[in-house]
Structure formats: structure tokens, C-alpha cells
Short mmCIF file of C-alpha atoms and ligand atoms in Angstrom, two decimals:
data_model
loop_
_atom_site.label_atom_id
_atom_site.label_comp_id
_atom_site.label_asym_id
_atom_site.label_seq_id
_atom_site.Cartn_x
_atom_site.Cartn_y
_atom_site.Cartn_z
CA MET V 420 0.00 0.00 0.00
CA PRO V 421 1.40 3.42 -0.87
CA GLN V 422 1.83 5.37 2.32
CA SER V 423 3.00 8.87 2.93
CA LEU V 424 4.85 8.34 6.24
CA SER V 425 7.81 5.97 6.10
CA HIS V 426 8.13 2.88 8.26
CA SER V 427 11.16 4.33 10.01
CA ALA V 428 9.31 7.57 10.74
CA LEU V 429 6.46 5.55 12.27
CA ILE V 430 8.89 3.52 14.40
CA ASP V 431 10.61 6.71 15.65
CA ILE V 432 7.25 8.26 16.49
CA ALA V 433 6.10 5.12 18.33
CA ASN V 434 9.38 5.02 20.28
CA THR V 435 8.98 8.68 21.22
CA PHE V 436 5.29 8.86 22.08
CA GLY V 437 4.48 5.28 23.07
CA THR V 438 1.67 3.06 21.89
CA PRO V 439 -1.19 2.61 21.21
CA LEU V 440 -0.93 5.77 19.15
CA TYR V 441 -2.84 7.53 16.39
CA VAL V 442 -0.59 9.36 13.94
CA TYR V 443 -1.90 11.73 11.26
CA HIS V 444 0.00 13.16 8.32
CA ALA V 445 -1.04 16.74 7.58
CA GLU V 446 0.32 16.90 4.04
CA LYS V 447 -1.65 13.78 3.07
CA ILE V 448 -4.85 15.54 4.11
CA LYS V 449 -3.79 18.45 1.95
CA SER V 450 -3.01 16.33 -1.10
CA GLN V 451 -6.42 14.64 -0.83
CA TYR V 452 -8.11 18.04 -0.59
CA GLU V 453 -6.17 19.27 -3.59
CA LYS V 454 -7.24 16.23 -5.63
CA LEU V 455 -10.84 17.26 -5.04
CA VAL V 456 -10.29 20.95 -5.72
CA ASN V 457 -8.33 20.27 -8.92
CA ALA V 458 -10.86 17.76 -10.22
CA PHE V 459 -13.72 20.22 -9.75
CA SER V 460 -11.80 23.33 -10.82
CA ASN V 461 -14.31 24.08 -13.58
CA SER V 462 -17.34 23.95 -11.31
CA ASP V 463 -18.51 26.19 -8.50
CA VAL V 464 -17.93 23.74 -5.65
CA VAL V 465 -17.38 24.03 -1.91
CA PHE V 466 -15.98 21.12 0.12
CA PHE V 467 -17.09 20.85 3.72
CA TYR V 468 -14.87 18.48 5.69
CA ALA V 469 -17.23 16.06 7.52
CA CYS V 470 -15.43 16.46 10.80
CA LYS V 471 -17.24 13.60 12.55
CA ALA V 472 -14.43 11.53 11.00
CA LEU V 473 -11.79 13.22 13.16
CA THR V 474 -12.33 16.30 15.29
CA ASN V 475 -9.01 16.94 16.95
CA VAL V 476 -8.90 20.75 16.91
CA ASN V 477 -5.43 20.76 15.39
CA VAL V 478 -6.73 18.74 12.47
CA LEU V 479 -9.65 21.16 12.19
CA ARG V 480 -7.26 24.11 12.22
CA TYR V 481 -5.13 22.47 9.58
CA VAL V 482 -8.13 21.68 7.40
CA ARG V 483 -9.21 25.32 7.69
CA SER V 484 -5.72 26.51 6.78
CA ILE V 485 -5.79 24.61 3.50
CA GLY V 486 -9.07 26.25 2.54
CA ALA V 487 -11.79 23.70 3.28
CA SER V 488 -15.09 24.46 4.96
CA VAL V 489 -16.49 22.14 7.63
CA ASP V 490 -19.58 19.96 8.05
CA CYS V 491 -20.75 19.30 11.60
CA SER V 492 -23.22 16.79 12.95
CA SER V 493 -23.71 18.23 16.40
CA VAL V 494 -23.66 21.65 17.94
CA ASN V 495 -20.56 20.59 19.83
CA GLU V 496 -18.79 19.91 16.57
CA VAL V 497 -19.91 23.40 15.50
CA LYS V 498 -18.32 24.83 18.64
CA LEU V 499 -15.11 22.86 18.07
CA ALA V 500 -15.00 24.18 14.51
CA MET V 501 -15.48 27.75 15.74
CA HIS V 502 -12.80 27.15 18.35
CA ALA V 503 -10.53 26.07 15.50
CA GLY V 504 -11.22 29.37 13.72
CA PHE V 505 -13.86 28.50 11.15
CA THR V 506 -16.28 31.36 10.52
CA PRO V 507 -20.01 30.59 10.70
CA THR V 508 -20.43 30.97 6.93
CA ASN V 509 -17.93 28.15 6.43
CA ILE V 510 -19.69 25.83 8.85
CA LEU V 511 -22.54 23.56 7.86
CA TYR V 512 -24.60 21.95 10.58
CA THR V 513 -26.56 18.89 9.48
CA SER V 514 -28.87 17.90 12.27
CA ASN V 515 -30.50 14.53 12.49
CA GLY V 516 -33.09 13.54 15.04
CA ILE V 517 -32.03 16.24 17.47
CA SER V 518 -34.03 18.59 19.65
CA PHE V 519 -35.19 21.90 18.23
CA GLU V 520 -33.29 23.60 21.05
CA GLU V 521 -30.03 22.41 19.50
CA ILE V 522 -31.05 23.87 16.15
CA GLU V 523 -31.85 27.17 17.88
CA GLU V 524 -28.41 27.10 19.47
CA ALA V 525 -26.79 26.52 16.08
CA ALA V 526 -28.85 29.37 14.64
CA SER V 527 -27.68 31.66 17.44
CA LEU V 528 -24.13 30.92 16.23
CA GLY V 529 -25.09 31.93 12.69
CA VAL V 530 -23.97 28.78 10.89
CA ASN V 531 -25.53 27.16 7.81
CA ILE V 532 -28.30 24.89 8.99
CA ASN V 533 -29.54 21.76 7.29
CA ILE V 534 -32.75 20.22 8.62
CA ASP V 535 -33.71 16.59 8.17
CA SER V 536 -37.31 16.32 9.33
CA LEU V 537 -40.63 18.00 8.59
CA SER V 538 -41.17 18.29 12.32
CA ASN V 539 -38.07 20.39 12.98
CA LEU V 540 -38.57 22.32 9.77
CA GLU V 541 -42.04 23.33 10.92
CA LYS V 542 -40.65 24.53 14.25
CA PHE V 543 -37.92 26.36 12.37
CA GLY V 544 -40.49 28.00 10.11
CA ARG V 545 -42.60 29.10 13.05
CA LYS V 546 -39.65 30.71 14.76
CA TYR V 547 -37.58 32.14 11.90
CA GLY V 548 -39.93 32.32 8.90
CA HIS V 549 -38.04 33.75 5.95
CA SER V 550 -35.38 35.42 8.07
CA TYR V 551 -32.94 32.49 8.37
CA PRO V 552 -32.10 30.70 5.11
CA VAL V 553 -32.00 26.97 5.58
CA SER V 554 -31.37 23.79 3.61
CA VAL V 555 -33.24 20.52 3.83
CA ARG V 556 -31.96 16.99 3.75
CA LEU V 557 -33.92 14.67 1.52
CA ARG V 558 -33.97 10.90 1.48
CA PRO V 559 -33.62 9.97 -2.18
CA ASN V 560 -34.38 6.26 -1.61
CA ILE V 561 -31.10 5.13 -3.14
CA MET V 562 -29.18 2.19 -1.73
CA ALA V 563 -25.48 3.00 -1.62
CA GLY V 564 -22.37 2.56 0.48
CA GLY V 565 -19.91 -0.07 1.52
CA HIS V 566 -21.96 -1.69 4.32
CA LEU V 567 -25.61 -1.59 5.36
CA LYS V 568 -24.67 0.20 8.57
CA ILE V 569 -23.22 3.08 6.58
CA SER V 570 -25.99 3.31 3.97
CA THR V 571 -28.11 6.35 4.71
CA GLY V 572 -30.20 7.19 1.66
CA HIS V 573 -32.27 4.05 1.15
CA ASP V 574 -36.00 3.73 1.62
CA LYS V 575 -35.77 2.35 5.16
CA SER V 576 -33.26 4.92 6.36
CA LYS V 577 -34.04 7.32 9.20
CA PHE V 578 -32.19 10.15 7.45
CA GLY V 579 -33.77 13.05 5.63
CA ILE V 580 -37.26 13.86 4.46
CA PRO V 581 -38.38 11.06 2.12
CA VAL V 582 -38.70 12.42 -1.42
CA GLU V 583 -42.23 11.11 -1.61
CA GLN V 584 -43.12 13.68 1.07
CA VAL V 585 -41.92 16.61 -0.98
CA GLY V 586 -45.54 17.79 -1.35
CA ASP V 587 -45.78 18.21 2.43
CA LEU V 588 -42.43 19.94 2.39
CA VAL V 589 -43.63 22.47 -0.19
CA THR V 590 -46.80 23.10 1.82
CA LEU V 591 -44.71 23.80 4.92
CA VAL V 592 -42.41 26.11 3.03
CA LYS V 593 -45.37 28.14 1.77
CA GLU V 594 -47.13 28.18 5.10
CA HIS V 595 -44.12 29.62 6.93
CA ASN V 596 -42.56 31.50 4.03
CA LEU V 597 -39.35 29.52 4.55
CA PHE V 598 -36.22 30.53 2.66
CA ILE V 599 -35.03 27.18 1.27
CA ARG V 600 -31.50 27.87 0.21
CA GLY V 601 -30.28 24.37 -0.46
CA LEU V 602 -31.27 20.77 -1.01
CA HIS V 603 -29.10 18.06 0.52
CA ILE V 604 -28.60 14.32 0.21
CA HIS V 605 -26.03 11.97 1.69
CA THR V 606 -26.63 8.42 0.58
CA GLY V 607 -23.82 6.60 2.37
CA SER V 608 -20.14 6.10 3.00
CA GLU V 609 -17.64 4.32 0.73
CA ILE V 610 -19.52 4.91 -2.50
CA LYS V 611 -17.27 3.76 -5.31
CA ASP V 612 -19.79 4.09 -8.07
CA VAL V 613 -20.04 7.57 -9.59
CA ASP V 614 -23.52 6.76 -10.90
CA VAL V 615 -24.87 6.83 -7.35
CA PHE V 616 -24.15 10.55 -7.18
CA LEU V 617 -25.69 11.05 -10.60
CA LYS V 618 -28.84 9.21 -9.55
CA GLY V 619 -29.03 11.49 -6.54
CA ILE V 620 -28.69 14.53 -8.77
CA GLU V 621 -31.52 13.27 -10.97
CA VAL V 622 -33.77 12.91 -7.94
CA LEU V 623 -32.91 16.42 -6.80
CA PHE V 624 -33.37 17.98 -10.23
CA GLU V 625 -36.97 16.80 -10.23
CA ILE V 626 -37.47 18.81 -7.08
CA THR V 627 -35.42 21.95 -7.65
CA PRO V 628 -38.17 23.69 -9.68
CA MET V 629 -40.40 23.61 -6.58
CA PHE V 630 -38.09 25.98 -4.69
CA ASN V 631 -37.38 29.37 -6.14
CA GLU V 632 -34.67 30.66 -3.82
CA LEU V 633 -32.20 27.79 -4.13
CA GLU V 634 -28.52 28.62 -4.05
CA PHE V 635 -26.88 25.21 -3.72
CA ILE V 636 -27.24 21.49 -4.03
CA ASP V 637 -25.35 19.47 -1.42
CA LEU V 638 -24.44 15.95 -2.53
CA GLY V 639 -23.01 14.87 0.83
CA GLY V 640 -19.85 12.85 1.35
CA GLY V 641 -19.08 9.18 0.95
CA PHE V 642 -16.20 9.03 -1.53
CA LYS V 643 -14.49 5.67 -1.28
CA VAL V 644 -10.81 5.38 -0.51
CA PRO V 645 -8.66 2.26 -1.05
CA TYR V 646 -8.06 0.03 1.97
CA LYS V 647 -5.83 -2.57 0.39
CA GLU V 648 -3.67 -3.26 -2.64
CA GLY V 649 -5.81 -3.24 -5.76
CA ASP V 650 -8.78 -1.64 -4.04
CA GLU V 651 -10.62 0.89 -6.16
CA GLU V 652 -11.52 4.38 -5.06
CA THR V 653 -14.18 6.75 -6.31
CA ASP V 654 -13.00 8.17 -9.61
CA ILE V 655 -13.09 11.82 -8.60
CA ASN V 656 -12.15 13.15 -12.04
CA LEU V 657 -14.93 11.16 -13.66
CA LEU V 658 -17.32 12.33 -10.95
CA ALA V 659 -16.34 15.94 -11.56
CA THR V 660 -16.92 15.62 -15.31
CA LYS V 661 -20.26 13.87 -14.91
CA VAL V 662 -21.51 16.25 -12.24
CA ALA V 663 -20.55 19.25 -14.38
CA GLU V 664 -22.39 17.71 -17.36
CA ALA V 665 -25.48 17.03 -15.27
CA PHE V 666 -25.61 20.57 -13.94
CA ALA V 667 -24.95 22.05 -17.38
CA SER V 668 -27.80 20.10 -18.92
CA HIS V 669 -30.39 21.19 -16.38
CA PRO V 670 -31.83 24.67 -16.38
CA ASN V 671 -31.25 26.22 -12.99
CA PRO V 672 -34.31 27.50 -11.21
CA ASN V 673 -34.71 31.25 -11.74
CA ASN V 674 -31.62 31.18 -13.94
CA ARG V 675 -29.54 31.31 -10.81
CA PRO V 676 -26.52 29.02 -11.04
CA LEU V 677 -26.51 26.47 -8.28
CA GLN V 678 -23.38 25.98 -6.26
CA ILE V 679 -22.40 22.35 -5.56
CA TRP V 680 -21.49 21.31 -2.04
CA PHE V 681 -19.78 18.11 -0.94
CA GLU V 682 -19.01 16.79 2.55
CA PRO V 683 -16.01 14.45 2.36
CA GLY V 684 -14.88 12.84 5.59
CA LYS V 685 -12.97 9.63 4.84
CA TYR V 686 -11.60 11.01 1.59
CA LEU V 687 -9.70 13.72 3.43
CA VAL V 688 -8.44 11.93 6.53
CA SER V 689 -8.70 8.14 6.25
CA GLN V 690 -5.39 7.48 4.51
CA ALA V 691 -3.66 10.24 6.47
CA GLY V 692 -4.02 8.19 9.65
CA TYR V 693 -1.95 5.36 11.13
CA PHE V 694 -2.75 3.46 14.28
CA ILE V 695 0.36 1.97 15.90
CA THR V 696 0.02 -0.84 18.41
CA LYS V 697 2.50 -3.11 20.15
CA VAL V 698 2.20 -6.89 20.37
CA ASN V 699 1.69 -8.06 23.95
CA VAL V 700 1.24 -11.77 23.48
CA ILE V 701 1.79 -14.36 20.77
CA LYS V 702 -0.42 -17.38 21.31
CA GLN V 703 0.01 -20.45 19.15
CA THR V 704 -3.12 -22.61 19.06
CA GLY V 705 -4.06 -25.64 17.00
CA SER V 706 -5.17 -23.77 13.92
CA THR V 707 -4.26 -20.18 14.53
CA ILE V 708 -1.50 -17.96 15.80
CA PHE V 709 -2.96 -15.04 17.69
CA ALA V 710 -1.05 -11.77 17.83
CA SER V 711 -2.61 -9.88 20.69
CA VAL V 712 -1.93 -6.14 20.65
CA ASN V 713 -2.10 -3.49 23.37
CA SER V 714 -5.39 -2.16 22.02
CA GLY V 715 -8.81 -3.38 21.03
CA PHE V 716 -12.13 -2.32 19.58
CA ASN V 717 -12.23 0.32 22.29
CA HIS V 718 -9.66 2.15 20.14
CA LEU V 719 -10.53 1.06 16.61
CA ILE V 720 -14.04 -0.28 16.36
CA ARG V 721 -14.40 -0.42 12.58
CA PRO V 722 -13.43 -4.09 12.03
CA MET V 723 -15.84 -5.34 14.69
CA PHE V 724 -18.62 -2.90 13.87
CA TYR V 725 -18.57 -2.73 10.07
CA ASP V 726 -16.38 -5.74 9.18
CA SER V 727 -13.93 -3.17 7.87
CA TYR V 728 -10.62 -4.24 6.43
CA HIS V 729 -7.59 -2.37 7.72
CA HIS V 730 -4.26 -3.23 6.15
CA ILE V 731 -1.80 -4.22 8.90
CA GLU V 732 1.98 -4.33 8.76
CA ASN V 733 4.61 -5.51 11.20
CA ILE V 734 6.97 -2.55 10.88
CA SER V 735 9.38 -4.10 13.37
CA ASN V 736 10.28 -7.02 11.09
CA LEU V 737 9.65 -5.96 7.51
CA GLY V 738 11.89 -8.60 5.96
CA GLY V 739 10.60 -11.46 8.12
CA ALA V 740 9.01 -14.61 6.74
CA LEU V 741 5.32 -14.32 6.02
CA LYS V 742 3.01 -16.22 8.36
CA LYS V 743 -0.71 -16.14 8.98
CA TYR V 744 -1.97 -14.46 12.14
CA SER V 745 -5.21 -13.49 13.71
CA VAL V 746 -4.67 -10.04 15.10
CA VAL V 747 -6.77 -9.54 18.20
CA GLY V 748 -7.30 -6.91 20.86
CA ASN V 749 -7.24 -7.23 24.62
CA ILE V 750 -10.88 -6.40 25.32
CA CYS V 751 -12.72 -8.94 27.43
CA GLU V 752 -15.02 -10.19 24.70
CA THR V 753 -14.58 -11.17 21.07
CA ASP V 754 -12.25 -8.51 19.76
CA SER V 755 -10.70 -9.24 16.38
CA PHE V 756 -9.00 -6.83 14.02
CA ALA V 757 -8.14 -9.39 11.34
CA TRP V 758 -8.28 -13.10 10.67
CA ASP V 759 -5.66 -15.21 8.89
CA ARG V 760 -3.68 -12.20 7.85
CA ASN V 761 -0.25 -12.57 6.25
CA LEU V 762 2.28 -10.68 8.34
CA ASN V 763 6.05 -10.72 8.53
CA GLU V 764 6.85 -12.99 11.44
CA VAL V 765 5.59 -11.33 14.60
CA SER V 766 7.30 -11.37 18.00
CA GLU V 767 6.12 -9.94 21.27
CA GLY V 768 7.10 -6.26 21.44
CA ASP V 769 6.78 -5.67 17.67
CA TYR V 770 4.86 -2.67 16.35
CA LEU V 771 1.84 -3.48 14.21
CA VAL V 772 0.50 -0.56 12.19
CA PHE V 773 -3.09 -0.29 11.03
CA TYR V 774 -3.57 1.83 7.91
CA ASN V 775 -6.56 4.00 6.94
CA ALA V 776 -6.92 4.90 10.59
CA GLY V 777 -7.54 8.63 10.23
CA ALA V 778 -11.31 8.49 9.76
CA TYR V 779 -13.63 7.19 12.48
CA GLY V 780 -10.71 5.70 14.41
CA PHE V 781 -9.91 7.77 17.46
CA GLU V 782 -13.23 9.50 16.97
CA MET V 783 -15.20 6.35 17.76
CA SER V 784 -12.93 5.21 20.58
CA SER V 785 -14.19 4.56 24.09
CA ASN V 786 -13.04 3.68 27.58
CA TYR V 787 -14.53 0.18 27.54
CA ASN V 788 -12.76 -2.12 30.03
CA SER V 789 -11.61 1.10 31.72
CA ARG V 790 -8.72 1.47 29.35
CA PHE V 791 -7.24 4.79 28.42
CA LYS V 792 -7.86 6.38 25.05
CA PRO V 793 -4.68 6.58 22.94
CA ALA V 794 -2.57 9.66 22.32
CA GLU V 795 -2.67 11.44 18.96
CA VAL V 796 0.23 12.87 16.99
CA LEU V 797 0.12 15.16 13.94
CA VAL V 798 3.10 15.12 11.60
CA LYS V 799 3.46 18.40 9.75
CA ASP V 800 6.49 19.52 7.73
CA GLY V 801 8.20 16.34 8.88
CA VAL V 802 7.81 17.16 12.58
CA PRO V 803 5.63 15.02 14.86
CA HIS V 804 3.54 17.05 17.31
CA LEU V 805 1.63 15.57 20.21
CA ILE V 806 -1.96 16.78 19.74
CA ARG V 807 -3.70 14.74 22.43
CA GLN V 808 -2.24 13.28 25.55
CA ARG V 809 -2.73 9.65 26.38
CA GLU V 810 -5.34 9.37 29.08
CA GLU V 811 -4.36 8.50 32.61
CA PHE V 812 -6.10 7.07 35.61
CA ASN V 813 -7.67 10.35 36.77
CA ASP V 814 -9.44 10.67 33.42
CA LEU V 815 -11.43 7.56 34.26
CA LEU V 816 -12.71 9.15 37.45
CA ARG V 817 -13.07 12.71 36.17
CA ASN V 818 -16.83 12.92 35.75
CA GLN V 819 -17.84 10.34 38.28
CA VAL V 820 -19.69 11.65 41.31
CA GLU V 821 -18.41 9.64 44.24
CA LEU V 822 -20.71 8.80 47.11
CA SER V 823 -19.37 7.73 50.46
CA PHE V 824 -21.08 4.67 51.87
N1 LIG P 2393 -22.20 13.99 5.35
C1 LIG P 2393 -23.07 13.38 6.16
C2 LIG P 2393 -24.39 13.97 6.34
C3 LIG P 2393 -22.70 12.20 6.83
O1 LIG P 2393 -23.57 11.60 7.63
C4 LIG P 2393 -21.41 11.66 6.64
C5 LIG P 2393 -21.00 10.44 7.32
C6 LIG P 2393 -20.52 12.34 5.78
C7 LIG P 2393 -20.96 13.50 5.15
C8 LIG P 2393 -19.12 11.86 5.53
O2 LIG P 2393 -19.06 10.61 4.97
P1 LIG P 2393 -17.65 10.03 4.50
O3 LIG P 2393 -17.13 10.94 3.41
O4 LIG P 2393 -16.74 10.05 5.67
O5 LIG P 2393 -17.91 8.67 4.02
N2 LIG P 2393 -18.32 5.41 11.08
C9 LIG P 2393 -18.46 4.88 9.74
C10 LIG P 2393 -18.83 5.95 8.75
C11 LIG P 2393 -20.10 6.65 9.12
C12 LIG P 2393 -20.38 7.80 8.24
C13 LIG P 2393 -21.45 8.65 8.86
N3 LIG P 2393 -21.76 9.79 8.08
C14 LIG P 2393 -17.19 4.14 9.35
O6 LIG P 2393 -16.25 4.09 10.15
O7 LIG P 2393 -17.11 3.59 8.25
#
């Protein structure tokens, strides 16, 4: 797998900062962003980094510095983004199933608001009428994405206002004189097939004539990145060409050109991230050799939760003979990262690196089994910076209210 940080750099960083450790490479985030910007250079496009993938404020600051906007899924992410220096106009807040109070809070911060239910839209209309432009998330009833758990646009999905309810949506808009500024879809994560986006555009183009103040169409995130040798990724250049063609061949409502918004998460940070662990125990059993690392699904849940494949390398013994291992964590229940994986011979104390660990890695970590969350390091201009300390025992007690019996 092509990687942007060398094995020796990863070993040095692990020796310096300890393991388990998340390491991110700033310039890789930038080169991914530039691939998007260059591909879409002939269209009027804004990229909002879907920061749910990785919210360390230093990463947010870096993403802002390279020119991206940011997509937030909670008001706390909005506040983190503001803390990192994003201005409200560059922040998009896509709510889903949240209280109207949270939407009011986001509105008080002046960010772009995207609403995903008729219920909240009605409350929004009652309170703000035409005064606060808003976008709406639609459910286009398209099945897409790399795993059912990350498919969000199909006809059983909780997300968005189902397109078949667009009549009710229009009624609401009229009733409250809502300023509908954008239409949004996000059909899933790890969408390789460009046609999925085009299908989404077709669905939206049927609806755009019903709204006469539209300024943008938001096609969400979900670009697929490669996880292993030979894996395909979304063809961004093809996507850019096809999207431009689709927009050119549809008359824009009120002759106002529509801006195109995207919300990439994985595409920007997945490959920029490395998760370094150390092997605690080698256990030879009848059929399997287990390599048990000093981590578990409490730190990287994707293999257990989505059956995700993360390429793993033994960077401590790169020339060693290949053998098959099951790489497991130390959590007190089934906790497997990989089965029957070819690795250079593994010894206790070796560093195993998990690739594609930038997106939804640290961000989905927990303290299960009362273990500490890992530290995070950002490598920028060749220099590794600690950007989150490893937790320590007091962190486990911090919010507990202790009674004395
Ligand atoms: N926009 C919206 C509204 C989203 O819900 C998401 C992701 C994105 C953009 C960014 O999608 P991306 O470009 O990262 O695929 N935890 C899962 C992924 C869940 C994605 C949730 N929504 C995983 O580890 O695969």
C-alpha cells in the first residue's frame, strides 16, 4: 500500500510517544483536498470536511488553513470548529433527530443549517420564517455505500425527508414563508460508483423547480478510498466531469446558477491516519497464531462494527518470513482486528500498524474495560507534534460523582 509516512518515521514516532498511538500526516490531508479541488476546478464547488471523522482541533485548524469548509453533525462539533477558527459561513450543521433547542443554538451561532425532518422544519419555520435561510436533507431512496450500517439514503433509512413527502415539504415552506436555500442528500459512505451521485442529482433535479430561492445542491460525502492493494476508489475526475455535465444540462431554477457542495470525511483523513500498536502476546493454538496487541475495539471499532478491512503491517520485522496471524485486541469479549492475515513474522514487542486509521478511528474510541484512550500525533512539515495526551487514571474518574457509603 502506498503510504505517505515511512516505516522508520512511524517507528521513531512510536518510540517517542508510546503506543497505542494515532498518527496523522497533515500533508496527506492536503493532497487529498487538492485532488478534489483540482478535479472540480471548472465547477462552482465548496468542500465541507465532515469532521465527525476526526475532530481533533489541530486537524480542524489544519483543514481550515488549506481552505476547506467544515460539516458538523452536532452543535458541539460546530463549537469545536469555531474554536478552530472556522467562521459561521464556512460551517454547515446537518442535524438529524435532534431537539429543536439544539437547532436554535446553532442558529444563534449563525452557521448554515440543514434540517432533516418535517417536524423540525415546521418549528424552524414558526420561529424564523423567511429570516434564516436553511437547507433541507432529503432521502432519495437510493441504496449506496460499503456496508448496510453506513448506507443512509435508502428507503428504510431514518435520514432526511423522504422524497415522496416533498408535497408536504412544499406546503410547509409556503405556510411559513421559509427561505429554502439548499437541497441536501447523503446516501452513504464508501460509494465507489459515480452513478450513485448522478442518480441522486436526478432525484434532486426533479425537485429543484419547486423551490425558487435555491442557491446550492449538497451531494453529501461518501467518496471511497482504497483500503488494500488493488482496491478501487471513487474516480473523482470522472465524478467531476459527470456532475458538471449534469448541472450544465439542467436549467437552474430562476436562472440562478446552483453551487455544488460536498461533505467528504474519509476522503480527506482516512489514509492520512496510522494506528500503531504493540504486540503483547503471541499465542500459538491448534489452527491459529494469535497476535494480541495493546489495544482493542475500544480504540478502533471499525473491524468489529462494520467488518472493515484495515491493512496491517509488522513494521518491526519488515523482511521477516510471512506467516498467517489473527490479530486480536485485549478487550474482554470477542475482539478481532483481522483473521488469517499474512504478516512478517511477529514477536512480542513488535509494532503493528493499522492503515486508513484517520477516519472514524480515534473519533469512535471509548473507555470500555476502563482502558485509556490513545494519544494522537500530527506530523506536519516532517515534525511530529503531540496533539492529544494519552489518558491517565484520573481521566477515568473525572466525571464520576463519588458517594461515600
Ligand atoms: N455527510 C453526512 C451527512 C454524513 O452523515 C457523513 C458520514 C458524511 C458527510 C461523511 O461521509 P464520509 O465521506 O466520511 O464517508 N463510522 C463509519 C462511517 C459513518 C459515516 C457517517 N456519516 C465508518 O467508520 O465507516
